[in-house]
Short mmCIF file of C-alpha atoms and ligand atoms in Angstrom, two decimals:
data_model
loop_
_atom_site.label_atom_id
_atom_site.label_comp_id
_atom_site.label_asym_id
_atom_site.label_seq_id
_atom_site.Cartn_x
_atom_site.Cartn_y
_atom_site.Cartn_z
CA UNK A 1 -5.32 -29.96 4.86
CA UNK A 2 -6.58 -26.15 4.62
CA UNK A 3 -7.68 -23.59 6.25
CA UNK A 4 -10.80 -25.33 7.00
CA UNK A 5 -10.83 -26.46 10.82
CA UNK A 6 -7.99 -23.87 11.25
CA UNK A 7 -10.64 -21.18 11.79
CA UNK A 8 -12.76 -20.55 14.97
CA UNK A 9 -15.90 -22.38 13.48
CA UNK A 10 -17.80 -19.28 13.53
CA UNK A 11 -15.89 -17.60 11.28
CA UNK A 12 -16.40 -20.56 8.20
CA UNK A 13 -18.93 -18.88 7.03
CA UNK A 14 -18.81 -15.80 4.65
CA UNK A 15 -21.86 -13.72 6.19
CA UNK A 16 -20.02 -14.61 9.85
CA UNK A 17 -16.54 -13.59 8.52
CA UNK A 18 -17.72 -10.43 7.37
CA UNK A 19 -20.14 -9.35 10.06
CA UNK A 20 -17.04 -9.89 12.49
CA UNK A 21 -15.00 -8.00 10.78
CA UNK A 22 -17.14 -4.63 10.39
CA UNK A 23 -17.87 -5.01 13.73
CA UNK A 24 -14.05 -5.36 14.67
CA UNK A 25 -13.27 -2.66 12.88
CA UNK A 26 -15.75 -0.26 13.98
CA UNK A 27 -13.99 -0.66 17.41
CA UNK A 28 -10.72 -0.13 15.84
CA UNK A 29 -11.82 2.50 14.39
CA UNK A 30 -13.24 3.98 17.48
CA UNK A 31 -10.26 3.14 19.72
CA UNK A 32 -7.95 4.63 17.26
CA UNK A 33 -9.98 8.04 17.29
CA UNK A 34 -10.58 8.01 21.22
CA UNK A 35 -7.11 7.02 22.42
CA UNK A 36 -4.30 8.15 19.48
CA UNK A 37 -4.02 12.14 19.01
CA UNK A 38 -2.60 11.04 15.81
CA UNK A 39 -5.67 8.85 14.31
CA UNK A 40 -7.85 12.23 15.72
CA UNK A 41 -5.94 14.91 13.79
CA UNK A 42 -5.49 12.46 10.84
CA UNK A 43 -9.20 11.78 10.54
CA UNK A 44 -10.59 15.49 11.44
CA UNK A 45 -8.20 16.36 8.16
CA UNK A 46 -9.69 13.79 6.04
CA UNK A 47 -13.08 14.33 7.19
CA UNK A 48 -14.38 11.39 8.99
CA UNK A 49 -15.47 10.44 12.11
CA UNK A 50 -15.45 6.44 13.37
CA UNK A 51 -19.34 6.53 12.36
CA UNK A 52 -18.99 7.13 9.28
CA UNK A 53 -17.91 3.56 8.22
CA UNK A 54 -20.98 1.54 8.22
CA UNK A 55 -20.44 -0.80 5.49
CA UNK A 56 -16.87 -2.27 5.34
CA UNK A 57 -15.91 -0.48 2.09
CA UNK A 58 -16.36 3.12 3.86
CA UNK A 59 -13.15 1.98 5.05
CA UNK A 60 -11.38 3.98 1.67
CA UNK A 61 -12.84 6.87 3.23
CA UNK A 62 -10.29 6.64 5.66
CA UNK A 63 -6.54 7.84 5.69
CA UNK A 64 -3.79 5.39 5.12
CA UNK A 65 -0.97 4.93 8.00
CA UNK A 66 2.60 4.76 6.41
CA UNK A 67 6.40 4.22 8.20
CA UNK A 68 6.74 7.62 8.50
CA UNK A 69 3.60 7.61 10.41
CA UNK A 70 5.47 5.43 12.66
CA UNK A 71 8.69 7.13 12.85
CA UNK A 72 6.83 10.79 13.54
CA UNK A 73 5.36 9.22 16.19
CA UNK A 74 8.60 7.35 17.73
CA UNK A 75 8.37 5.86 20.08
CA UNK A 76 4.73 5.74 21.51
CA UNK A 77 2.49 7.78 19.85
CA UNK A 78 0.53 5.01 17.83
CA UNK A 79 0.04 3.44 21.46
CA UNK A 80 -3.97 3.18 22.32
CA UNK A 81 -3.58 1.46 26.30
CA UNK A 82 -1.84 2.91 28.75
CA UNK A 83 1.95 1.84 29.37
CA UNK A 84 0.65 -0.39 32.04
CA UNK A 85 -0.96 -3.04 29.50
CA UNK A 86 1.96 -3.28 27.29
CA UNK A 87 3.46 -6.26 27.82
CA UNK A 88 5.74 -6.26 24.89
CA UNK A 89 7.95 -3.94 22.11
CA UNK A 90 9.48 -5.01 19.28
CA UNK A 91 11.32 -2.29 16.93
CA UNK A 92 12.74 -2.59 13.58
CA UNK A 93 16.41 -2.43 13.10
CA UNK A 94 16.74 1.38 12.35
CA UNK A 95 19.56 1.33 9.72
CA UNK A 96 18.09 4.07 7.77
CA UNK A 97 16.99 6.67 9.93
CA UNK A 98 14.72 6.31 13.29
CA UNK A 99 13.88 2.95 14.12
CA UNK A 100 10.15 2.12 14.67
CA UNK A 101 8.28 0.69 17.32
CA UNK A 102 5.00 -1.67 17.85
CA UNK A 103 3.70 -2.87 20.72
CA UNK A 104 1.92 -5.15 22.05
CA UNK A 105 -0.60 -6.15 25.07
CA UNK A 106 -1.03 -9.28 27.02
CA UNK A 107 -4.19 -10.12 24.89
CA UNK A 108 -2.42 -9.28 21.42
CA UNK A 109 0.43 -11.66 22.36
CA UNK A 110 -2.25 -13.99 22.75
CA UNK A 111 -3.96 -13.69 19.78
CA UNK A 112 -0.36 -13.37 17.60
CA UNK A 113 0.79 -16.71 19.19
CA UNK A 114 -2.81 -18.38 17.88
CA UNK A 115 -2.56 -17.10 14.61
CA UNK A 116 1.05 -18.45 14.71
CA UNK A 117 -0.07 -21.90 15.69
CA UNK A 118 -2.74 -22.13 12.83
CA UNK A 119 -0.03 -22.14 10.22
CA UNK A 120 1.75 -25.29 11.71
CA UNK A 121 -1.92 -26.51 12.06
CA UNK A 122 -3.09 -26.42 8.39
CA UNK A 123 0.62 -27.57 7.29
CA UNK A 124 0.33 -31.03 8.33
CA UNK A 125 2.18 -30.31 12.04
CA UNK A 126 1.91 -32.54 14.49
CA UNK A 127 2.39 -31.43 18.27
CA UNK A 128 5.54 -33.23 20.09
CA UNK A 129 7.06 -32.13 16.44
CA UNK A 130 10.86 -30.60 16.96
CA UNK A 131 10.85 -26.93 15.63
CA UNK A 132 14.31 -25.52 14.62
CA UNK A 133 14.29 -21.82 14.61
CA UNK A 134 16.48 -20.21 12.63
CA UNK A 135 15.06 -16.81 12.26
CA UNK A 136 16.83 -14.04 14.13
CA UNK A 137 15.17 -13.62 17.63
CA UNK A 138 15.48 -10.04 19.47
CA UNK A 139 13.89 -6.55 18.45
CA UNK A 140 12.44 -8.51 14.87
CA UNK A 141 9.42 -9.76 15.57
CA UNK A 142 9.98 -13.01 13.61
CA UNK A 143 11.99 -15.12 15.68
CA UNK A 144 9.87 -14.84 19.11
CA UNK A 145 6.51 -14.83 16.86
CA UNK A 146 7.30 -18.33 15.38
CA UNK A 147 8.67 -19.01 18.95
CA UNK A 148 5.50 -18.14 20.38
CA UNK A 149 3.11 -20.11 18.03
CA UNK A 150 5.22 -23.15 18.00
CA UNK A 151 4.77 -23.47 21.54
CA UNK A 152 1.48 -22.73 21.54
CA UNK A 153 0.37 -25.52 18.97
CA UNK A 154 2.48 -27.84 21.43
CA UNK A 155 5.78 -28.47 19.41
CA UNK A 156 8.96 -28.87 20.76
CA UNK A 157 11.12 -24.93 20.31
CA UNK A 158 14.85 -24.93 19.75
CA UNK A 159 15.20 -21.31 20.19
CA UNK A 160 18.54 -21.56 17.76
CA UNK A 161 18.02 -17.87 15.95
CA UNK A 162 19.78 -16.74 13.19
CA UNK A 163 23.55 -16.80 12.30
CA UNK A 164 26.40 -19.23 13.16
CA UNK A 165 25.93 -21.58 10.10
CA UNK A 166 27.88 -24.12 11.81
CA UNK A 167 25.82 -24.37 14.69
CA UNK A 168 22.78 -24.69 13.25
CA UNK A 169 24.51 -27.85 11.19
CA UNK A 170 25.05 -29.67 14.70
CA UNK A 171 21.85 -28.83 16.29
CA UNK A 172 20.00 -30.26 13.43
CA UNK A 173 22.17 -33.41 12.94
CA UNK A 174 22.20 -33.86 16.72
CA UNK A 175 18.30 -33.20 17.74
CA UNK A 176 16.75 -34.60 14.62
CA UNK A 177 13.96 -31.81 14.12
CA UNK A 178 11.00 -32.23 12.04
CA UNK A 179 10.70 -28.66 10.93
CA UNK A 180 13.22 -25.97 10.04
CA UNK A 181 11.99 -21.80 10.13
CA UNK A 182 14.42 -19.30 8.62
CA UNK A 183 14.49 -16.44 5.46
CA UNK A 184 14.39 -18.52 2.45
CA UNK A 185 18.00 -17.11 1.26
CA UNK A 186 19.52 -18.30 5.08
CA UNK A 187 17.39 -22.02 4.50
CA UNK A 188 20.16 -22.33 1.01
CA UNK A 189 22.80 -21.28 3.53
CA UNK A 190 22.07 -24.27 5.79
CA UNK A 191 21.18 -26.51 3.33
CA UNK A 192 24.41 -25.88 1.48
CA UNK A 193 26.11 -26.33 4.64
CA UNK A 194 24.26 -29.68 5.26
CA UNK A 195 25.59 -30.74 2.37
CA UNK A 196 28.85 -29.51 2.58
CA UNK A 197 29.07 -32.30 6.06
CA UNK A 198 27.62 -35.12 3.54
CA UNK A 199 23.98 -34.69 5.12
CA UNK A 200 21.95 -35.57 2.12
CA UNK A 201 18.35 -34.90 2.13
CA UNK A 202 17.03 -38.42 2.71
CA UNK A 203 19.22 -38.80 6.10
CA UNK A 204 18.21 -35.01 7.30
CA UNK A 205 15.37 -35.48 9.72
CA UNK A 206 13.74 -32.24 8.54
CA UNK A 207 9.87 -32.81 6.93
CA UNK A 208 8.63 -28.99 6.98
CA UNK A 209 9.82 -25.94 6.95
CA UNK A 210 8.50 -22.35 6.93
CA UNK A 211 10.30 -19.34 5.04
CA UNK A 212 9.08 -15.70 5.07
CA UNK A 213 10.02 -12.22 5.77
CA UNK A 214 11.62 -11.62 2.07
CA UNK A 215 10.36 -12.92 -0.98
CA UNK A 216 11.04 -16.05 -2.60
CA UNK A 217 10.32 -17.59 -6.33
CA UNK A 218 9.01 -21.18 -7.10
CA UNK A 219 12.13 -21.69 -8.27
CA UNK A 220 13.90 -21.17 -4.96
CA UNK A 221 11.45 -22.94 -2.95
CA UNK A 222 11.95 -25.76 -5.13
CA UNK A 223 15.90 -25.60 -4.41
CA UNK A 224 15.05 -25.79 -0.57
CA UNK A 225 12.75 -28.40 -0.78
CA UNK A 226 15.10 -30.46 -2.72
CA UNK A 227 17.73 -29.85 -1.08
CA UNK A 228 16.51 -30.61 2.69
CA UNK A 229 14.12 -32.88 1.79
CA UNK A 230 11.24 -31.00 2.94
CA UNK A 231 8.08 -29.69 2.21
CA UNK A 232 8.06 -25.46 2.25
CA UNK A 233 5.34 -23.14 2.92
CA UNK A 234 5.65 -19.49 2.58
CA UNK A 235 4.86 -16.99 5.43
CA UNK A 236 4.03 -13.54 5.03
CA UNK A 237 3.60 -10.94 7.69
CA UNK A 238 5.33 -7.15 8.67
CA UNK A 239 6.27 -5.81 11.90
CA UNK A 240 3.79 -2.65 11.69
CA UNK A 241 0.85 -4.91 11.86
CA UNK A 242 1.85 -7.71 14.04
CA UNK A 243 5.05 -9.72 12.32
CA UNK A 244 4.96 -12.71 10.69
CA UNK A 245 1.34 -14.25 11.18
CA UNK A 246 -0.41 -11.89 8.26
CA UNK A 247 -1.12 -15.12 5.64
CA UNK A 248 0.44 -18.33 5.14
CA UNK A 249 0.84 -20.70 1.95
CA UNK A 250 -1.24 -23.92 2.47
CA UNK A 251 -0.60 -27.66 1.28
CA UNK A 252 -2.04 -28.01 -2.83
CA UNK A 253 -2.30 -23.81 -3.16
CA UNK A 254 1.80 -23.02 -3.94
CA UNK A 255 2.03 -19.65 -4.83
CA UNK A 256 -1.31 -18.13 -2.28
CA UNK A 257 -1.43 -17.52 1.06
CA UNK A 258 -4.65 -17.34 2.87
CA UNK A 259 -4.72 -14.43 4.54
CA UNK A 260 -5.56 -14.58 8.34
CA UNK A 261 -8.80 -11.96 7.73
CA UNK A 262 -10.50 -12.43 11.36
CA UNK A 263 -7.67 -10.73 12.22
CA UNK A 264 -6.39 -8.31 9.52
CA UNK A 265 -8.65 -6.34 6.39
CA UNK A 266 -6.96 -6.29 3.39
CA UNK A 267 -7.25 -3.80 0.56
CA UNK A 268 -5.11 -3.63 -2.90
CA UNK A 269 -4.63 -0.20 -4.24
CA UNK A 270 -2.99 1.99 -6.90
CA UNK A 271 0.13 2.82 -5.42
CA UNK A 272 0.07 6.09 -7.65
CA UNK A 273 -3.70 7.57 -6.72
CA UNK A 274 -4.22 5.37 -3.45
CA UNK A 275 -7.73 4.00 -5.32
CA UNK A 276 -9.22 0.60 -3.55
CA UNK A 277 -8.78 -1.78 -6.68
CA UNK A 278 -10.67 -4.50 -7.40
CA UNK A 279 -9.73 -8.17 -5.96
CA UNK A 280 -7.67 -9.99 -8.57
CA UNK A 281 -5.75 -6.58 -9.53
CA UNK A 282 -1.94 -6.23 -9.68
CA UNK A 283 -1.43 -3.26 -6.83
CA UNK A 284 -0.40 -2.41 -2.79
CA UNK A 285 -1.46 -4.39 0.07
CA UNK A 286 -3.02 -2.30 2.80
CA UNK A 287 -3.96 -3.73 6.28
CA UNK A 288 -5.89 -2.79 8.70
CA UNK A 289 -5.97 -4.47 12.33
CA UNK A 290 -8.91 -6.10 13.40
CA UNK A 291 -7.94 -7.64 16.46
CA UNK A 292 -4.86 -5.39 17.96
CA UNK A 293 -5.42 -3.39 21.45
CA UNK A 294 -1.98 -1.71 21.83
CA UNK A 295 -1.61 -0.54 18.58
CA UNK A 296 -4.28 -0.30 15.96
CA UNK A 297 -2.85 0.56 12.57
CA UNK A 298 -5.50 1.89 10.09
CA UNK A 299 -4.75 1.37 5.95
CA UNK A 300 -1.28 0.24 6.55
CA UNK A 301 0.39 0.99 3.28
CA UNK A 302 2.71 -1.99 3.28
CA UNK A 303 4.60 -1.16 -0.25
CA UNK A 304 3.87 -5.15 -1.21
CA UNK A 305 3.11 -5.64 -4.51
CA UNK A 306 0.19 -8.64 -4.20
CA UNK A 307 -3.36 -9.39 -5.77
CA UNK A 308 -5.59 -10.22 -3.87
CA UNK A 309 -8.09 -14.07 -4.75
CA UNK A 310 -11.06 -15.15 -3.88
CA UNK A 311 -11.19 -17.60 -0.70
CA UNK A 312 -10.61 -21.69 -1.64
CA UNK A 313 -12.44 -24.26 0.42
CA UNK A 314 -12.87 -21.25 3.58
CA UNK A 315 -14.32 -17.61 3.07
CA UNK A 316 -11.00 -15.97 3.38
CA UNK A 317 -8.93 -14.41 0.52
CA UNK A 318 -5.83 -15.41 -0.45
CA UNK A 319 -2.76 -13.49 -1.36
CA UNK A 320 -0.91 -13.78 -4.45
CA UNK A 321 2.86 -14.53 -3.75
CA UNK A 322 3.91 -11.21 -2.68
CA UNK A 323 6.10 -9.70 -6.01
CA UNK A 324 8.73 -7.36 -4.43
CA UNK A 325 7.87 -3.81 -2.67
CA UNK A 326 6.94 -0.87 -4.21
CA UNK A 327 10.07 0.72 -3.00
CA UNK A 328 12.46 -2.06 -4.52
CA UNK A 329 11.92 -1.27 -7.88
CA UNK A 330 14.22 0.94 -9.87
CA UNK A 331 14.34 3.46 -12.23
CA UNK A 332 17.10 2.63 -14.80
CA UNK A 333 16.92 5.07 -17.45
CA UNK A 334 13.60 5.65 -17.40
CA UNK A 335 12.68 2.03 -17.11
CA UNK A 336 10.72 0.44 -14.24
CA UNK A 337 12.86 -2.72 -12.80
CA UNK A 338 11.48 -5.26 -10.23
CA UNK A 339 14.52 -7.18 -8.74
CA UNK A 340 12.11 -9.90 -8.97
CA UNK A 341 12.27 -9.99 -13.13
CA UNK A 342 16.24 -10.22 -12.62
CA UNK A 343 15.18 -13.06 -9.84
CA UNK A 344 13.10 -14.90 -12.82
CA UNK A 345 16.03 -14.55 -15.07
CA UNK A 346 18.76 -16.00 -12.63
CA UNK A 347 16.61 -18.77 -11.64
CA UNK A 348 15.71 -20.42 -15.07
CA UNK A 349 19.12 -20.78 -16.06
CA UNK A 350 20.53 -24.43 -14.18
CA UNK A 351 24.32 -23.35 -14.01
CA UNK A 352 23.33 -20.02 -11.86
CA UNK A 353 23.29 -20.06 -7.89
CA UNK A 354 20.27 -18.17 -6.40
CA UNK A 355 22.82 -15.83 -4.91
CA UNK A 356 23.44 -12.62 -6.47
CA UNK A 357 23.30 -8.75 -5.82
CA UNK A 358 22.41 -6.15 -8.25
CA UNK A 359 24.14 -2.92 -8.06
CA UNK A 360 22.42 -0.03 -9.98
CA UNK A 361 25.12 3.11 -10.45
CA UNK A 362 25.21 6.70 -12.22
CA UNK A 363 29.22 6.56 -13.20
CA UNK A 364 28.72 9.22 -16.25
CA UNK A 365 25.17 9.98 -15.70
CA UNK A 366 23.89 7.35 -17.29
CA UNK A 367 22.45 4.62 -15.02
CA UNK A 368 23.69 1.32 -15.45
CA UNK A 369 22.38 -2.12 -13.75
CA UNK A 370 25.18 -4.73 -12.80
CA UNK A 371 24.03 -8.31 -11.82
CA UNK A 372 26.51 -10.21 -9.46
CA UNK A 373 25.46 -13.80 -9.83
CA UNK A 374 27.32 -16.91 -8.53
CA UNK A 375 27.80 -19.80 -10.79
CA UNK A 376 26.95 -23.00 -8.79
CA UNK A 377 30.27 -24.41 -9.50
CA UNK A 378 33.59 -23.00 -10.87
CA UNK A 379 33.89 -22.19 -14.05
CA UNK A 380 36.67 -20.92 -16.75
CA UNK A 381 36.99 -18.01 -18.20
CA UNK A 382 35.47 -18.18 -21.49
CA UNK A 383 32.59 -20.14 -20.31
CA UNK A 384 32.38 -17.57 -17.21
CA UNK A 385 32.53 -15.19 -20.35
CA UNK A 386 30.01 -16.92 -22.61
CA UNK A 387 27.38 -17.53 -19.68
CA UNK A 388 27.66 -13.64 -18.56
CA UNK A 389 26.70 -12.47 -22.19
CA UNK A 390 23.67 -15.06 -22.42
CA UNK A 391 22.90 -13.59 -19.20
CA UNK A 392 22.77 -10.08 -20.41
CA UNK A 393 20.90 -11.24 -23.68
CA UNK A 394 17.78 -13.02 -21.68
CA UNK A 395 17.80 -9.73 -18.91
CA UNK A 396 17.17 -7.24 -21.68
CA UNK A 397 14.94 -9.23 -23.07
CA UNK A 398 12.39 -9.47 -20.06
CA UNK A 399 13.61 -5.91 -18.37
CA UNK A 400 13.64 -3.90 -21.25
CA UNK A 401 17.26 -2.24 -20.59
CA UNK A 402 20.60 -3.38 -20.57
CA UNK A 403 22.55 -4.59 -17.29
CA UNK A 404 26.29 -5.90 -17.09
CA UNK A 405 26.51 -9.73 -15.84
CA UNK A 406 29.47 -10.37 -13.71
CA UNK A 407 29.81 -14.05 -12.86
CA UNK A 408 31.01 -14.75 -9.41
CA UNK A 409 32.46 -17.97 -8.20
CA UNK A 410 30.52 -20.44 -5.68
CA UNK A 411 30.37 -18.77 -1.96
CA UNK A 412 32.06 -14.69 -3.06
CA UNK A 413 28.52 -12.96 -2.60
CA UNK A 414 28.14 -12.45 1.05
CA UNK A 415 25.18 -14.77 2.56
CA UNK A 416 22.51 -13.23 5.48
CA UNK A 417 21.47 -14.93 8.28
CA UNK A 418 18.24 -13.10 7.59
CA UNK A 419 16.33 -10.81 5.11
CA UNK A 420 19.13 -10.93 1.66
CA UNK A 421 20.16 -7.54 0.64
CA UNK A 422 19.73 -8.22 -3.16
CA UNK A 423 19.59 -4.30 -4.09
CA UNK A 424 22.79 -1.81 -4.00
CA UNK A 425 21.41 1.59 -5.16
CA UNK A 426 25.26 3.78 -5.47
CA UNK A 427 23.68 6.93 -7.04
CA UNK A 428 22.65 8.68 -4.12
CA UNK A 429 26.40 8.49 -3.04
CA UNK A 430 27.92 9.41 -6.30
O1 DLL B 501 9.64 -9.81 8.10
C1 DLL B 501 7.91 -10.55 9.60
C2 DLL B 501 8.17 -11.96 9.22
C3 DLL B 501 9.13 -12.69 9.88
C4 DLL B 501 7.41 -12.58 8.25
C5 DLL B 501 9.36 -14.01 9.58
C6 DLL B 501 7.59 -13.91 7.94
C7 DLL B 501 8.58 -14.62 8.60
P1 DLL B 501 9.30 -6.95 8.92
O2 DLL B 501 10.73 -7.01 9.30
O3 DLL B 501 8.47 -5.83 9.45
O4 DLL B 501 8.54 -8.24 9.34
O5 DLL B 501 9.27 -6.92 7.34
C8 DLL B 501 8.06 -6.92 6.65
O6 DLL B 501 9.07 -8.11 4.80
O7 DLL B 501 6.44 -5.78 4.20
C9 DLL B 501 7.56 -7.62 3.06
O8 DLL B 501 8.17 -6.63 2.25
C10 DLL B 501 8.63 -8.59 3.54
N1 DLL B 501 8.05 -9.93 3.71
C11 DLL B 501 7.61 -10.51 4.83
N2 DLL B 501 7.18 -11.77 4.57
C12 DLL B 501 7.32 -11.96 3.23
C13 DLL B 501 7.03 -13.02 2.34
C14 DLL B 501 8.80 -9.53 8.92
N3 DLL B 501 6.53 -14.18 2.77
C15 DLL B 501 8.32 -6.93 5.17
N4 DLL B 501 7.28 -12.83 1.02
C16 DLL B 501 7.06 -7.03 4.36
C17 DLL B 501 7.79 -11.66 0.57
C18 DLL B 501 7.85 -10.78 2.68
N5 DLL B 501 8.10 -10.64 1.36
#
């Protein structure tokens, strides 16, 4: 299957795809001007009015929204209806400084819900399906948007959110669903849990699943699809724009996700100068909504490090596996390092766990990296101490600077029920 027959027909064709987009965002554009004080100000100081885009790449003329945007404008101030159409918030979590807010109006819901439903569509779904949702419902918007699209392309919800391992191990054994949504790092913690009650993944019921909402290697994706015996397709999507929803991996494409672009215009930039780059170019994914009444959100910077590819077998562009945020990677000594390299590393070597933290530190002002890795089963101590030093060896190899490998023993690093926290930065505190 693809995207192909996914799409509102109109739309399968390049010149129709892009004439609906200008003229979606024009409006966007417009409503952002007429109804936000913020997008007025913000585009009076760049310069612009809404007619000045014409052609779809005027859109770089045009200033970029970021999360402070968001927070300076807590807790409506990005709103573009009155209070009366909002028919729904969401907020992020808050736990550094203000949380932020979307919203949403009947109509948006609507649309969200659709775009929802085409990625159980073009995964090889079928409605009556059972769909076990383990991502955390409440204030994140990725529990009640899968909710909402699973019902929507007619499967059967079990609203079973995220947490309470145990439970999730019953519910599955006892209702037999066909697919299973949760954060790739929570789908190891119930398919390690599965296992530990002797469900092997021939007798688990489970066909698809859906992870998303942190990033996950080939690698890892191949751990959960071996070990639940399913078939797993990678979601992408952010709160500021809509949620999950944004682009979604499709069957014989692993590693792209088309990107939903009726809906959402996508730009890669330089995260250094804010230049549009050219598609196929290593930068920051920038949204803008196409297709949102409550909340417009112009050049979303989204800190994702993407590419972005040419459309296959449907006019919209694909994604590149998203490669970690902007604001993950760390400065060691003057070095640039992606928690994804140390990711790589881990994952090629068959006696490591795909749990592990990495805890950069200044003790004597020097900064030093320290990789907390769980070996899948116990080990002694001089093996612990031999795999630890080949450990270090192949990470200075591929990150250019040294890091300490401590091996932990099966279950010691502390599991998520939904995005991992893989990064402890200490210096600030020291
Ligand atoms: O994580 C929405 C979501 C929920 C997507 C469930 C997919 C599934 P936020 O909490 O606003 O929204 O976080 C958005 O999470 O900017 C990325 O850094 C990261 N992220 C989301 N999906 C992926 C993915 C939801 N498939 C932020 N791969 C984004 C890598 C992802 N990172």
């Amino acid at each position: 299957m693809s995207a192909e027959g996914v799409l509102p027909r109109e739309l399968e064709q390049l010149d129709a795809l892009r004439a609906t987009q200008l003229q979606r965002l024009k409006a966007t554009i417009r409503s952002a001007w007429q109804e936000v004080p913020y997008y007025r100000a913000a585009l009076d100081q760049a310069g612009v009015m809404p007619d000045d885009l014409q052609e779809l790449s005027d859109l770089s003329k045009f200033p970029f929204t970021t999360k402070d945007t968001l927070r300076e404008t807590y807790p409506y101030g990005l709103f573009a209806v009155p209070k009366e159409k909002i028919a729904r918030i969401h907020a992020s979590s808050g736990t550094t400084g203000k949380p932020t807010v979307v919203g949403y109006t009947a109509a948006d819901m609507a649309v969200w819900a659709e775009l929802m439903a085409r990625a159980f569509r073009a995964t090889g779904a079928r409605p009556g399906d059972v769909v076990h949702n383990a991502i955390p419902y409440g204030l994140f918007t990725g529990g009640l948007g899968w909710h909402a699209g699973a019902e929507r392309f007619g499967a059967a919800i079990v609203p079973a959110s995220g947490g309470a391992t145990e439970r999730h191990v019953q519910l599955i054994g006892d209702l037999s669903p066909d697919i299973l949504i949760a954060t790739p790092s929570y789908m190891l913690v119930i398919a390690d849990a599965l296992a530990a009650h002797g469900v092997t993944p021939d007798a688990c019921s489970l066909r698809l699943a859906y992870f998303g909402a942190e990033p996950c290697s080939e690698a890892m994706r191949s751990e959960i699809e071996a070990h639940l015996g399913v078939e797993a397709y990678d979601s992408y999507g952010l709160s500021e724009v809509i949620g999950p929803g944004v682009a979604q991996e499709l069957p014989g494409d692993r590693g792209h996700l088309v990107i939903w672009e009726d809906c959402f215009w996508p730009e890669i930039i330089d995260p250094e100068t804010g230049a549009v780059l050219p598609d196929g170019e290593m930068g920051e994914l920038v949204l803008t909504t196409l297709a949102k009444e409550a909340m417009p959100i112009l050049r979303y910077r989204t800190r994702d490090r993407t590419r972005l590819m040419p459309g296959k077998d449907s006019p919209l562009r694909r994604l590149e596996r998203i490669a970690g945020r902007t604001d993950d990677m760390i400065m060691v000594r003057g070095v640039n390092v992606f928690p994804s390299q140390i990711e790589e590393v881990l994952a090629a070597d068959p006696v490591l766990a795909p749990h592990y933290v990495v805890e950069v530190s200044r003790p004597d002002r020097l900064d030093q990296l320290k990789v907390r890795v769980e070996c899948r089963a116990a080990i002694d101590g001089d093996d612990g101490a031999a795999l630890a030093r080949r450990t270090e060896v192949h990470l200075r190899n591929v990150l250019g600077v040294s890091a300490k490998v401590v091996i932990e023993a099966p279950g010691t690093i502390e599991r998520s029920s939904g995005k991992a926290k893989r990064i402890v930065d200490l210096r600030a505190k020291e």
